[in-house]
Amino acid sequence: LYKVAVLYKPDPILSYFYRQNRKEWVYHKNLSLRKSLSGFLSFSWIDEMIWKARKQFLTKFEIWDLDKSESSRNVIRKFKLSKKDDSRLFSNLLKFFPTQILVQVLLSLTTSIMNFVPTLFMRKILDYILDNDSQSSNSMWSCAYLMLASRIVSAVCHNQAQFLGERTTIRLRTILISLIYEKTLRRNVQRSLLSTRALGNHQCATELEIEENEREISVINIMSVDAFKVSEVCSTVHNAMEACFMILIAFYLLYCQLGWPAIIGSLVLLAFLPVNFKLSEMFGRLQVDAMSLSDKRTSKLNEALQAIKIIKAFFWEEFFMQKIKFVRKGEVSLLKKKALLMTCSHFIWFINPTIVSLITFSLFIYSEGSSLQPLLPLLISRSLQFEEHL
């Protein structure tokens, strides 16, 4: 839904298509969608196309075109106007996306704060249940309604951050691929002129250009794939920012509630990081080995398919089959090791909160010499929040 919303965003929704029988451009505008704030926040402006696609296949006449601000020509033109020749590419990209990055930071911060609001209100409600005379019932009803409102605000901010990240991803992908092809075309022109002057033989120069073009085509394909992977970072960067903000807010709230045992619990949590890093490193090595074996198996299969007539003529089926099975056996062994590492990683991920909570609350009770009665609302609200996440 996010990628569909990015491609056909409602500000403004301007669709045009080429009608073949009349040979003219036809424009369609939907002003009601542009004026609806609720439609923009809930992405309801795309519902019509989604329901139509569910019932029937969409034709090219029914699909909206990109907004003018999202077209490759306008994006590249704005980027070239904003960039500096003496700066690095990363610096130019940061200068080109300052508004998107700032808005994503604000939305991530709002989402992180709103995620903790229900827990704080749940604490107040549980305090009221234990002591009815502490606060009025009307304030508790207000807390319940605010819990619902905070969840709605959190969901809206998270979705808008995701939407903005997808838009930034498409723009960044357009810029990177355009720069790659532009540099390649410039090098082709310069190399053709130099090779023609140096060799003086047009036929030799043409053969040299063909060889260089073949190498550059493979390089362009690899760099284009890398550009796609790099641009995908923008669609998930808000998740990393939300995680950082939530860690800081959670640590502050725990320190206000528990004191120094919260620091000990955080240190215990940090103690598990080397184990996770080691597992991630091992998983990365296994992933590289598995990819190399997959490439080897694919090359063996292609070799067998290309020479299938010769293999059938000399009865070499069993020999080639054993070679492919040997590579596949090593690939299956690596898959089993990856599954084992993934199991260990998930086990540590699930056991971490239990160990940290046990150590933190044990130190708090031991140091303060208090009972569990003051912590009862906190424990109940934490349990309810854990059940909600499950």
mmCIF file of C-alpha atoms in Angstrom:
data_model
loop_
_atom_site.group_PDB
_atom_site.id
_atom_site.type_symbol
_atom_site.label_atom_id
_atom_site.label_comp_id
_atom_site.label_asym_id
_atom_site.label_seq_id
_atom_site.Cartn_x
_atom_site.Cartn_y
_atom_site.Cartn_z
ATOM 1 C CA LEU A 1 0.000 0.000 0.000
ATOM 2 C CA TYR A 2 2.848 2.403 0.830
ATOM 3 C CA LYS A 3 4.560 1.953 -2.524
ATOM 4 C CA VAL A 4 1.271 2.364 -4.357
ATOM 5 C CA ALA A 5 0.615 5.504 -2.330
ATOM 6 C CA VAL A 6 4.071 6.854 -3.138
ATOM 7 C CA LEU A 7 3.670 6.368 -6.846
ATOM 8 C CA TYR A 8 0.199 7.900 -6.934
ATOM 9 C CA LYS A 9 0.280 10.488 -4.170
ATOM 10 C CA PRO A 10 -2.660 12.873 -3.860
ATOM 11 C CA ASP A 11 -0.892 16.249 -3.923
ATOM 12 C CA PRO A 12 -1.991 16.816 -6.638
ATOM 13 C CA ILE A 13 -3.553 13.683 -8.089
ATOM 14 C CA LEU A 14 -3.128 14.357 -11.785
ATOM 15 C CA SER A 15 -3.603 11.493 -14.173
ATOM 16 C CA TYR A 16 -3.194 11.543 -17.878
ATOM 17 C CA PHE A 17 -3.051 8.859 -20.513
ATOM 18 C CA TYR A 18 -2.765 8.655 -24.241
ATOM 19 C CA ARG A 19 -5.969 7.753 -26.049
ATOM 20 C CA GLN A 20 -4.896 5.887 -29.153
ATOM 21 C CA ASN A 21 -8.021 6.388 -31.226
ATOM 22 C CA ARG A 22 -7.995 10.209 -30.873
ATOM 23 C CA LYS A 23 -4.226 10.759 -30.544
ATOM 24 C CA GLU A 24 -4.563 13.273 -27.719
ATOM 25 C CA TRP A 25 -3.680 13.633 -24.043
ATOM 26 C CA VAL A 26 -6.548 13.463 -21.560
ATOM 27 C CA TYR A 27 -6.205 14.824 -18.005
ATOM 28 C CA HIS A 28 -8.212 13.783 -14.942
ATOM 29 C CA LYS A 29 -8.259 15.592 -11.602
ATOM 30 C CA ASN A 30 -9.902 14.615 -8.338
ATOM 31 C CA LEU A 31 -10.192 17.774 -6.271
ATOM 32 C CA SER A 32 -12.111 16.139 -3.426
ATOM 33 C CA LEU A 33 -9.170 13.883 -2.624
ATOM 34 C CA ARG A 34 -6.747 16.786 -2.472
ATOM 35 C CA LYS A 35 -8.954 18.723 -0.064
ATOM 36 C CA SER A 36 -9.571 15.811 2.318
ATOM 37 C CA LEU A 37 -7.121 15.749 5.231
ATOM 38 C CA SER A 38 -8.579 12.506 6.557
ATOM 39 C CA GLY A 39 -8.103 10.908 3.155
ATOM 40 C CA PHE A 40 -4.467 11.939 3.105
ATOM 41 C CA LEU A 41 -3.808 10.641 6.647
ATOM 42 C CA SER A 42 -5.612 7.339 6.138
ATOM 43 C CA PHE A 43 -4.594 6.801 2.467
ATOM 44 C CA SER A 44 -8.258 6.372 1.574
ATOM 45 C CA TRP A 45 -7.700 8.234 -1.706
ATOM 46 C CA ILE A 46 -6.115 5.069 -3.111
ATOM 47 C CA ASP A 47 -9.042 2.811 -2.095
ATOM 48 C CA GLU A 48 -10.850 3.245 -5.393
ATOM 49 C CA MET A 49 -7.922 1.948 -7.414
ATOM 50 C CA ILE A 50 -7.264 -0.917 -4.973
ATOM 51 C CA TRP A 51 -10.866 -2.145 -5.069
ATOM 52 C CA LYS A 52 -10.944 -1.848 -8.842
ATOM 53 C CA ALA A 53 -7.711 -3.841 -9.115
ATOM 54 C CA ARG A 54 -9.183 -6.501 -6.834
ATOM 55 C CA LYS A 55 -12.165 -6.997 -9.127
ATOM 56 C CA GLN A 56 -10.426 -6.739 -12.487
ATOM 57 C CA PHE A 57 -7.053 -6.218 -14.105
ATOM 58 C CA LEU A 58 -6.089 -2.574 -14.486
ATOM 59 C CA THR A 59 -5.257 -1.291 -17.931
ATOM 60 C CA LYS A 60 -2.791 1.461 -18.738
ATOM 61 C CA PHE A 61 -5.690 3.873 -19.189
ATOM 62 C CA GLU A 62 -6.834 3.320 -15.572
ATOM 63 C CA ILE A 63 -3.457 3.768 -13.853
ATOM 64 C CA TRP A 64 -2.508 7.237 -12.703
ATOM 65 C CA ASP A 65 0.740 8.731 -13.806
ATOM 66 C CA LEU A 66 3.391 10.066 -11.465
ATOM 67 C CA ASP A 67 3.028 13.532 -10.073
ATOM 68 C CA LYS A 68 5.140 16.115 -11.883
ATOM 69 C CA SER A 69 7.314 16.688 -8.815
ATOM 70 C CA GLU A 70 8.180 12.955 -8.749
ATOM 71 C CA SER A 71 9.204 12.671 -12.403
ATOM 72 C CA SER A 72 12.826 11.835 -13.129
ATOM 73 C CA ARG A 73 13.428 14.999 -15.124
ATOM 74 C CA ASN A 74 12.317 17.331 -12.334
ATOM 75 C CA VAL A 75 14.080 15.367 -9.597
ATOM 76 C CA ILE A 76 17.399 15.355 -11.469
ATOM 77 C CA ARG A 77 17.070 19.028 -12.380
ATOM 78 C CA LYS A 78 16.475 20.029 -8.749
ATOM 79 C CA PHE A 79 19.344 17.840 -7.577
ATOM 80 C CA LYS A 80 21.799 19.368 -10.063
ATOM 81 C CA LEU A 81 20.747 22.866 -9.018
ATOM 82 C CA SER A 82 21.286 22.097 -5.330
ATOM 83 C CA LYS A 83 24.515 20.087 -5.506
ATOM 84 C CA LYS A 84 28.039 21.466 -5.375
ATOM 85 C CA ASP A 85 30.761 20.103 -7.623
ATOM 86 C CA ASP A 86 33.430 20.184 -4.912
ATOM 87 C CA SER A 87 31.309 18.232 -2.405
ATOM 88 C CA ARG A 88 30.943 14.493 -2.019
ATOM 89 C CA LEU A 89 27.859 12.651 -3.222
ATOM 90 C CA PHE A 90 26.688 11.849 0.307
ATOM 91 C CA SER A 91 26.875 15.514 1.318
ATOM 92 C CA ASN A 92 24.941 16.566 -1.769
ATOM 93 C CA LEU A 93 22.235 13.993 -1.025
ATOM 94 C CA LEU A 94 21.907 15.215 2.562
ATOM 95 C CA LYS A 95 21.542 18.784 1.321
ATOM 96 C CA PHE A 96 18.914 17.684 -1.188
ATOM 97 C CA PHE A 97 16.729 15.882 1.402
ATOM 98 C CA PRO A 98 16.878 18.124 4.518
ATOM 99 C CA THR A 99 13.116 18.579 4.804
ATOM 100 C CA GLN A 100 12.318 14.881 4.399
ATOM 101 C CA ILE A 101 14.929 13.891 6.982
ATOM 102 C CA LEU A 102 13.763 16.498 9.505
ATOM 103 C CA VAL A 103 10.100 15.516 9.106
ATOM 104 C CA GLN A 104 10.973 11.838 9.520
ATOM 105 C CA VAL A 105 12.872 12.631 12.722
ATOM 106 C CA LEU A 106 9.910 14.570 14.131
ATOM 107 C CA LEU A 107 7.439 11.845 13.161
ATOM 108 C CA SER A 108 9.665 9.156 14.683
ATOM 109 C CA LEU A 109 10.004 11.144 17.907
ATOM 110 C CA THR A 110 6.234 11.631 18.094
ATOM 111 C CA THR A 111 5.644 7.929 17.478
ATOM 112 C CA SER A 112 8.104 6.957 20.203
ATOM 113 C CA ILE A 113 6.501 9.288 22.745
ATOM 114 C CA MET A 114 2.972 8.162 21.877
ATOM 115 C CA ASN A 115 3.965 4.516 22.307
ATOM 116 C CA PHE A 116 4.705 5.131 25.996
ATOM 117 C CA VAL A 117 1.619 7.226 26.731
ATOM 118 C CA PRO A 118 -0.721 4.191 27.166
ATOM 119 C CA THR A 119 1.690 2.683 29.692
ATOM 120 C CA LEU A 120 1.720 5.864 31.778
ATOM 121 C CA PHE A 121 -2.057 6.142 31.683
ATOM 122 C CA MET A 122 -2.388 2.460 32.561
ATOM 123 C CA ARG A 123 -0.277 3.158 35.631
ATOM 124 C CA LYS A 124 -2.721 5.866 36.722
ATOM 125 C CA ILE A 125 -5.727 3.615 36.136
ATOM 126 C CA LEU A 126 -4.199 0.813 38.198
ATOM 127 C CA ASP A 127 -3.371 3.264 40.979
ATOM 128 C CA TYR A 128 -7.018 4.323 40.975
ATOM 129 C CA ILE A 129 -8.142 0.673 41.175
ATOM 130 C CA LEU A 130 -5.935 0.108 44.227
ATOM 131 C CA ASP A 131 -7.003 3.389 45.852
ATOM 132 C CA ASN A 132 -10.341 4.806 44.715
ATOM 133 C CA ASP A 133 -9.966 7.974 46.771
ATOM 134 C CA SER A 134 -6.749 9.093 45.080
ATOM 135 C CA GLN A 135 -8.361 10.473 41.907
ATOM 136 C CA SER A 136 -11.798 11.005 40.387
ATOM 137 C CA SER A 137 -13.483 8.559 38.049
ATOM 138 C CA ASN A 138 -13.864 11.213 35.336
ATOM 139 C CA SER A 139 -10.109 11.609 35.095
ATOM 140 C CA MET A 140 -9.787 7.840 34.682
ATOM 141 C CA TRP A 141 -12.254 7.911 31.799
ATOM 142 C CA SER A 142 -10.166 10.682 30.273
ATOM 143 C CA CYS A 143 -7.074 8.501 30.628
ATOM 144 C CA ALA A 144 -8.836 5.637 28.848
ATOM 145 C CA TYR A 145 -9.856 7.867 25.939
ATOM 146 C CA LEU A 146 -6.372 9.377 25.752
ATOM 147 C CA MET A 147 -4.883 5.883 25.556
ATOM 148 C CA LEU A 148 -6.947 5.230 22.441
ATOM 149 C CA ALA A 149 -6.095 8.644 20.988
ATOM 150 C CA SER A 150 -2.368 8.142 21.585
ATOM 151 C CA ARG A 151 -2.450 4.826 19.743
ATOM 152 C CA ILE A 152 -4.201 6.448 16.799
ATOM 153 C CA VAL A 153 -1.683 9.308 16.707
ATOM 154 C CA SER A 154 1.185 6.822 16.930
ATOM 155 C CA ALA A 155 -0.173 4.767 14.019
ATOM 156 C CA VAL A 156 -0.765 7.863 11.870
ATOM 157 C CA CYS A 157 2.731 9.247 12.508
ATOM 158 C CA HIS A 158 4.338 5.878 11.826
ATOM 159 C CA ASN A 159 2.439 5.452 8.553
ATOM 160 C CA GLN A 160 3.258 8.987 7.423
ATOM 161 C CA ALA A 161 6.948 8.410 8.197
ATOM 162 C CA GLN A 162 6.815 5.208 6.155
ATOM 163 C CA PHE A 163 5.048 7.042 3.324
ATOM 164 C CA LEU A 164 7.639 9.821 3.322
ATOM 165 C CA GLY A 165 10.439 7.250 3.430
ATOM 166 C CA GLU A 166 9.071 5.495 0.349
ATOM 167 C CA ARG A 167 8.869 8.797 -1.520
ATOM 168 C CA THR A 168 12.466 9.584 -0.568
ATOM 169 C CA THR A 169 13.478 6.082 -1.669
ATOM 170 C CA ILE A 170 12.084 6.605 -5.160
ATOM 171 C CA ARG A 171 13.767 9.999 -5.507
ATOM 172 C CA LEU A 172 17.113 8.691 -4.260
ATOM 173 C CA ARG A 173 16.893 5.708 -6.599
ATOM 174 C CA THR A 174 16.171 8.032 -9.519
ATOM 175 C CA ILE A 175 19.170 10.222 -8.680
ATOM 176 C CA LEU A 176 21.631 7.351 -8.257
ATOM 177 C CA ILE A 177 20.645 5.490 -11.417
ATOM 178 C CA SER A 178 20.642 8.712 -13.439
ATOM 179 C CA LEU A 179 24.131 9.615 -12.222
ATOM 180 C CA ILE A 180 25.410 6.121 -13.034
ATOM 181 C CA TYR A 181 24.115 6.180 -16.610
ATOM 182 C CA GLU A 182 25.175 9.787 -17.136
ATOM 183 C CA LYS A 183 28.746 9.030 -16.132
ATOM 184 C CA THR A 184 28.788 5.904 -18.290
ATOM 185 C CA LEU A 185 27.583 7.778 -21.366
ATOM 186 C CA ARG A 186 30.156 10.516 -20.795
ATOM 187 C CA ARG A 187 32.955 7.943 -20.552
ATOM 188 C CA ASN A 188 31.744 6.208 -23.706
ATOM 189 C CA VAL A 189 31.984 9.423 -25.723
ATOM 190 C CA GLN A 190 35.441 10.297 -24.404
ATOM 191 C CA ARG A 191 36.774 6.763 -24.878
ATOM 192 C CA SER A 192 35.483 6.497 -28.449
ATOM 193 C CA LEU A 193 37.230 9.741 -29.413
ATOM 194 C CA LEU A 194 40.510 8.744 -27.782
ATOM 195 C CA SER A 195 40.506 5.238 -29.213
ATOM 196 C CA THR A 196 39.786 6.509 -32.738
ATOM 197 C CA ARG A 197 42.615 9.041 -32.603
ATOM 198 C CA ALA A 198 45.079 6.582 -31.085
ATOM 199 C CA LEU A 199 44.441 3.622 -33.356
ATOM 200 C CA GLY A 200 43.520 5.416 -36.549
ATOM 201 C CA ASN A 201 41.717 2.263 -37.623
ATOM 202 C CA HIS A 202 37.953 2.543 -37.378
ATOM 203 C CA GLN A 203 37.407 -1.218 -37.399
ATOM 204 C CA CYS A 204 39.822 -1.843 -34.530
ATOM 205 C CA ALA A 205 38.333 1.037 -32.606
ATOM 206 C CA THR A 206 34.855 -0.412 -33.080
ATOM 207 C CA GLU A 207 35.949 -3.820 -31.776
ATOM 208 C CA LEU A 208 37.575 -2.179 -28.769
ATOM 209 C CA GLU A 209 34.417 -0.207 -28.066
ATOM 210 C CA ILE A 210 32.293 -3.363 -28.218
ATOM 211 C CA GLU A 211 34.490 -5.100 -25.644
ATOM 212 C CA GLU A 212 34.450 -2.064 -23.376
ATOM 213 C CA ASN A 213 30.686 -1.722 -23.735
ATOM 214 C CA GLU A 214 30.144 -5.337 -22.712
ATOM 215 C CA ARG A 215 32.211 -4.831 -19.579
ATOM 216 C CA GLU A 216 30.469 -1.574 -18.761
ATOM 217 C CA ILE A 217 27.015 -3.081 -19.243
ATOM 218 C CA SER A 218 27.769 -5.675 -16.579
ATOM 219 C CA VAL A 219 29.137 -2.968 -14.279
ATOM 220 C CA ILE A 220 26.043 -0.810 -14.863
ATOM 221 C CA ASN A 221 23.742 -3.709 -14.004
ATOM 222 C CA ILE A 222 25.603 -4.407 -10.772
ATOM 223 C CA MET A 223 25.660 -0.726 -9.795
ATOM 224 C CA SER A 224 21.951 -0.371 -10.592
ATOM 225 C CA VAL A 225 21.156 -3.260 -8.258
ATOM 226 C CA ASP A 226 23.336 -1.644 -5.591
ATOM 227 C CA ALA A 227 21.500 1.643 -6.131
ATOM 228 C CA PHE A 228 18.198 -0.133 -5.466
ATOM 229 C CA LYS A 229 19.578 -1.630 -2.255
ATOM 230 C CA VAL A 230 21.042 1.678 -1.049
ATOM 231 C CA SER A 231 17.839 3.572 -1.757
ATOM 232 C CA GLU A 232 15.827 1.087 0.329
ATOM 233 C CA VAL A 233 17.573 2.462 3.428
ATOM 234 C CA CYS A 234 15.402 5.582 3.285
ATOM 235 C CA SER A 235 12.229 3.518 3.684
ATOM 236 C CA THR A 236 13.454 1.963 6.951
ATOM 237 C CA VAL A 237 15.558 4.731 8.502
ATOM 238 C CA HIS A 238 12.598 5.956 10.557
ATOM 239 C CA ASN A 239 12.424 2.538 12.258
ATOM 240 C CA ALA A 240 16.012 2.959 13.452
ATOM 241 C CA MET A 241 15.253 6.466 14.716
ATOM 242 C CA GLU A 242 12.143 5.222 16.528
ATOM 243 C CA ALA A 243 14.184 2.483 18.185
ATOM 244 C CA CYS A 244 16.791 4.994 19.425
ATOM 245 C CA PHE A 245 14.149 7.365 20.775
ATOM 246 C CA MET A 246 12.237 4.555 22.473
ATOM 247 C CA ILE A 247 15.394 3.259 24.146
ATOM 248 C CA LEU A 248 16.181 6.697 25.567
ATOM 249 C CA ILE A 249 12.612 7.322 26.736
ATOM 250 C CA ALA A 250 12.299 3.855 28.279
ATOM 251 C CA PHE A 251 15.594 4.250 30.139
ATOM 252 C CA TYR A 252 14.531 7.641 31.492
ATOM 253 C CA LEU A 253 11.164 6.325 32.710
ATOM 254 C CA LEU A 254 12.755 3.270 34.311
ATOM 255 C CA TYR A 255 15.362 5.396 36.047
ATOM 256 C CA CYS A 256 12.664 7.700 37.427
ATOM 257 C CA GLN A 257 10.751 4.679 38.735
ATOM 258 C CA LEU A 258 13.506 2.330 39.947
ATOM 259 C CA GLY A 259 16.662 4.401 40.343
ATOM 260 C CA TRP A 260 20.110 2.869 39.990
ATOM 261 C CA PRO A 261 18.858 -0.742 39.446
ATOM 262 C CA ALA A 262 17.634 0.455 36.051
ATOM 263 C CA ILE A 263 21.260 1.242 35.139
ATOM 264 C CA ILE A 264 22.322 -2.268 36.167
ATOM 265 C CA GLY A 265 19.551 -3.737 34.036
ATOM 266 C CA SER A 266 20.698 -1.675 31.057
ATOM 267 C CA LEU A 267 24.270 -2.891 31.546
ATOM 268 C CA VAL A 268 23.047 -6.487 31.615
ATOM 269 C CA LEU A 269 21.219 -5.823 28.367
ATOM 270 C CA LEU A 270 24.390 -4.370 26.837
ATOM 271 C CA ALA A 271 26.305 -7.461 27.965
ATOM 272 C CA PHE A 272 24.311 -9.533 25.480
ATOM 273 C CA LEU A 273 25.352 -7.326 22.549
ATOM 274 C CA PRO A 274 28.696 -9.112 21.876
ATOM 275 C CA VAL A 275 26.836 -12.414 21.654
ATOM 276 C CA ASN A 276 24.368 -10.950 19.168
ATOM 277 C CA PHE A 277 27.187 -9.379 17.146
ATOM 278 C CA LYS A 278 29.018 -12.698 17.012
ATOM 279 C CA LEU A 279 25.898 -14.535 15.869
ATOM 280 C CA SER A 280 25.267 -11.879 13.220
ATOM 281 C CA GLU A 281 28.843 -12.177 11.972
ATOM 282 C CA MET A 282 28.575 -15.960 11.738
ATOM 283 C CA PHE A 283 25.232 -15.655 9.973
ATOM 284 C CA GLY A 284 26.750 -13.222 7.464
ATOM 285 C CA ARG A 285 29.601 -15.612 6.658
ATOM 286 C CA LEU A 286 27.177 -18.479 6.174
ATOM 287 C CA GLN A 287 25.053 -16.271 3.941
ATOM 288 C CA VAL A 288 28.042 -15.478 1.712
ATOM 289 C CA ASP A 289 29.002 -19.162 1.511
ATOM 290 C CA ALA A 290 25.422 -20.134 0.704
ATOM 291 C CA MET A 291 25.246 -17.555 -2.094
ATOM 292 C CA SER A 292 28.518 -18.802 -3.592
ATOM 293 C CA LEU A 293 27.260 -22.396 -3.507
ATOM 294 C CA SER A 294 23.972 -21.318 -5.075
ATOM 295 C CA ASP A 295 25.876 -19.617 -7.905
ATOM 296 C CA LYS A 296 27.996 -22.727 -8.333
ATOM 297 C CA ARG A 297 24.925 -24.964 -8.465
ATOM 298 C CA THR A 298 23.274 -22.660 -11.000
ATOM 299 C CA SER A 299 26.364 -22.699 -13.202
ATOM 300 C CA LYS A 300 26.469 -26.511 -13.025
ATOM 301 C CA LEU A 301 22.820 -26.711 -14.049
ATOM 302 C CA ASN A 302 23.356 -24.288 -16.939
ATOM 303 C CA GLU A 303 26.383 -26.259 -18.062
ATOM 304 C CA ALA A 304 24.379 -29.486 -18.033
ATOM 305 C CA LEU A 305 21.440 -27.951 -19.883
ATOM 306 C CA GLN A 306 23.621 -26.396 -22.586
ATOM 307 C CA ALA A 307 25.399 -29.695 -23.233
ATOM 308 C CA ILE A 308 22.378 -31.940 -22.740
ATOM 309 C CA LYS A 309 22.703 -33.560 -26.176
ATOM 310 C CA ILE A 310 26.332 -34.515 -25.602
ATOM 311 C CA ILE A 311 25.528 -35.781 -22.104
ATOM 312 C CA LYS A 312 22.727 -37.961 -23.460
ATOM 313 C CA ALA A 313 24.903 -39.245 -26.280
ATOM 314 C CA PHE A 314 27.736 -40.412 -24.004
ATOM 315 C CA PHE A 315 25.502 -41.448 -21.054
ATOM 316 C CA TRP A 316 27.031 -38.924 -18.651
ATOM 317 C CA GLU A 317 23.777 -38.220 -16.807
ATOM 318 C CA GLU A 318 24.850 -39.909 -13.594
ATOM 319 C CA PHE A 319 28.193 -38.099 -13.503
ATOM 320 C CA PHE A 320 26.659 -34.640 -13.891
ATOM 321 C CA MET A 321 23.874 -35.533 -11.478
ATOM 322 C CA GLN A 322 26.396 -36.469 -8.806
ATOM 323 C CA LYS A 323 28.262 -33.191 -9.306
ATOM 324 C CA ILE A 324 25.055 -31.173 -8.883
ATOM 325 C CA LYS A 325 23.956 -33.245 -5.878
ATOM 326 C CA PHE A 326 27.336 -32.733 -4.218
ATOM 327 C CA VAL A 327 27.002 -28.955 -4.481
ATOM 328 C CA ARG A 328 23.386 -29.135 -3.330
ATOM 329 C CA LYS A 329 24.394 -31.236 -0.324
ATOM 330 C CA GLY A 330 26.798 -28.531 0.825
ATOM 331 C CA GLU A 331 24.095 -25.911 0.266
ATOM 332 C CA VAL A 332 21.608 -27.849 2.405
ATOM 333 C CA SER A 333 24.223 -28.207 5.143
ATOM 334 C CA LEU A 334 24.708 -24.438 5.215
ATOM 335 C CA LEU A 335 20.942 -23.925 5.351
ATOM 336 C CA LYS A 336 20.761 -26.160 8.426
ATOM 337 C CA LYS A 337 23.535 -24.174 10.104
ATOM 338 C CA LYS A 338 21.734 -20.925 9.287
ATOM 339 C CA ALA A 339 18.531 -22.295 10.811
ATOM 340 C CA LEU A 340 20.425 -23.295 13.968
ATOM 341 C CA LEU A 341 21.987 -19.844 14.293
ATOM 342 C CA MET A 342 18.611 -18.217 13.725
ATOM 343 C CA THR A 343 17.124 -20.379 16.490
ATOM 344 C CA CYS A 344 19.879 -19.350 18.911
ATOM 345 C CA SER A 345 19.412 -15.697 18.000
ATOM 346 C CA HIS A 346 15.649 -15.845 18.579
ATOM 347 C CA PHE A 347 16.140 -17.678 21.871
ATOM 348 C CA ILE A 348 18.500 -14.966 23.128
ATOM 349 C CA TRP A 349 16.106 -12.289 21.879
ATOM 350 C CA PHE A 350 13.216 -13.832 23.827
ATOM 351 C CA ILE A 351 15.188 -14.560 27.009
ATOM 352 C CA ASN A 352 16.809 -11.106 27.270
ATOM 353 C CA PRO A 353 13.767 -9.210 28.654
ATOM 354 C CA THR A 354 13.100 -11.893 31.268
ATOM 355 C CA ILE A 355 16.675 -11.878 32.573
ATOM 356 C CA VAL A 356 16.926 -8.085 32.581
ATOM 357 C CA SER A 357 13.581 -7.689 34.371
ATOM 358 C CA LEU A 358 14.479 -10.343 36.944
ATOM 359 C CA ILE A 359 17.831 -8.754 37.781
ATOM 360 C CA THR A 360 16.459 -5.198 37.825
ATOM 361 C CA PHE A 361 13.486 -5.848 40.115
ATOM 362 C CA SER A 362 15.508 -8.153 42.368
ATOM 363 C CA LEU A 363 18.123 -5.447 42.917
ATOM 364 C CA PHE A 364 15.413 -2.859 43.534
ATOM 365 C CA ILE A 365 13.669 -4.963 46.192
ATOM 366 C CA TYR A 366 16.965 -5.969 47.793
ATOM 367 C CA SER A 367 18.366 -2.424 47.918
ATOM 368 C CA GLU A 368 15.211 -0.606 48.972
ATOM 369 C CA GLY A 369 13.924 -3.308 51.265
ATOM 370 C CA SER A 370 10.385 -2.682 50.030
ATOM 371 C CA SER A 371 7.587 -5.025 49.126
ATOM 372 C CA LEU A 372 6.004 -5.523 45.765
ATOM 373 C CA GLN A 373 2.988 -3.393 46.656
ATOM 374 C CA PRO A 374 4.430 -0.110 45.247
ATOM 375 C CA LEU A 375 5.526 -1.952 42.111
ATOM 376 C CA LEU A 376 2.239 -3.759 41.591
ATOM 377 C CA PRO A 377 0.794 -1.217 39.112
ATOM 378 C CA LEU A 378 4.061 -1.156 37.187
ATOM 379 C CA LEU A 379 4.249 -4.948 36.968
ATOM 380 C CA ILE A 380 0.621 -5.297 35.916
ATOM 381 C CA SER A 381 0.897 -2.606 33.249
ATOM 382 C CA ARG A 382 4.134 -4.168 31.958
ATOM 383 C CA SER A 383 2.445 -7.559 31.773
ATOM 384 C CA LEU A 384 -0.534 -6.117 29.905
ATOM 385 C CA GLN A 385 1.758 -4.329 27.468
ATOM 386 C CA PHE A 386 3.713 -7.551 26.853
ATOM 387 C CA GLU A 387 0.492 -9.441 26.138
ATOM 388 C CA GLU A 388 -0.569 -6.681 23.760
ATOM 389 C CA HIS A 389 2.672 -6.935 21.777
ATOM 390 C CA LEU A 390 2.304 -10.727 21.573
#
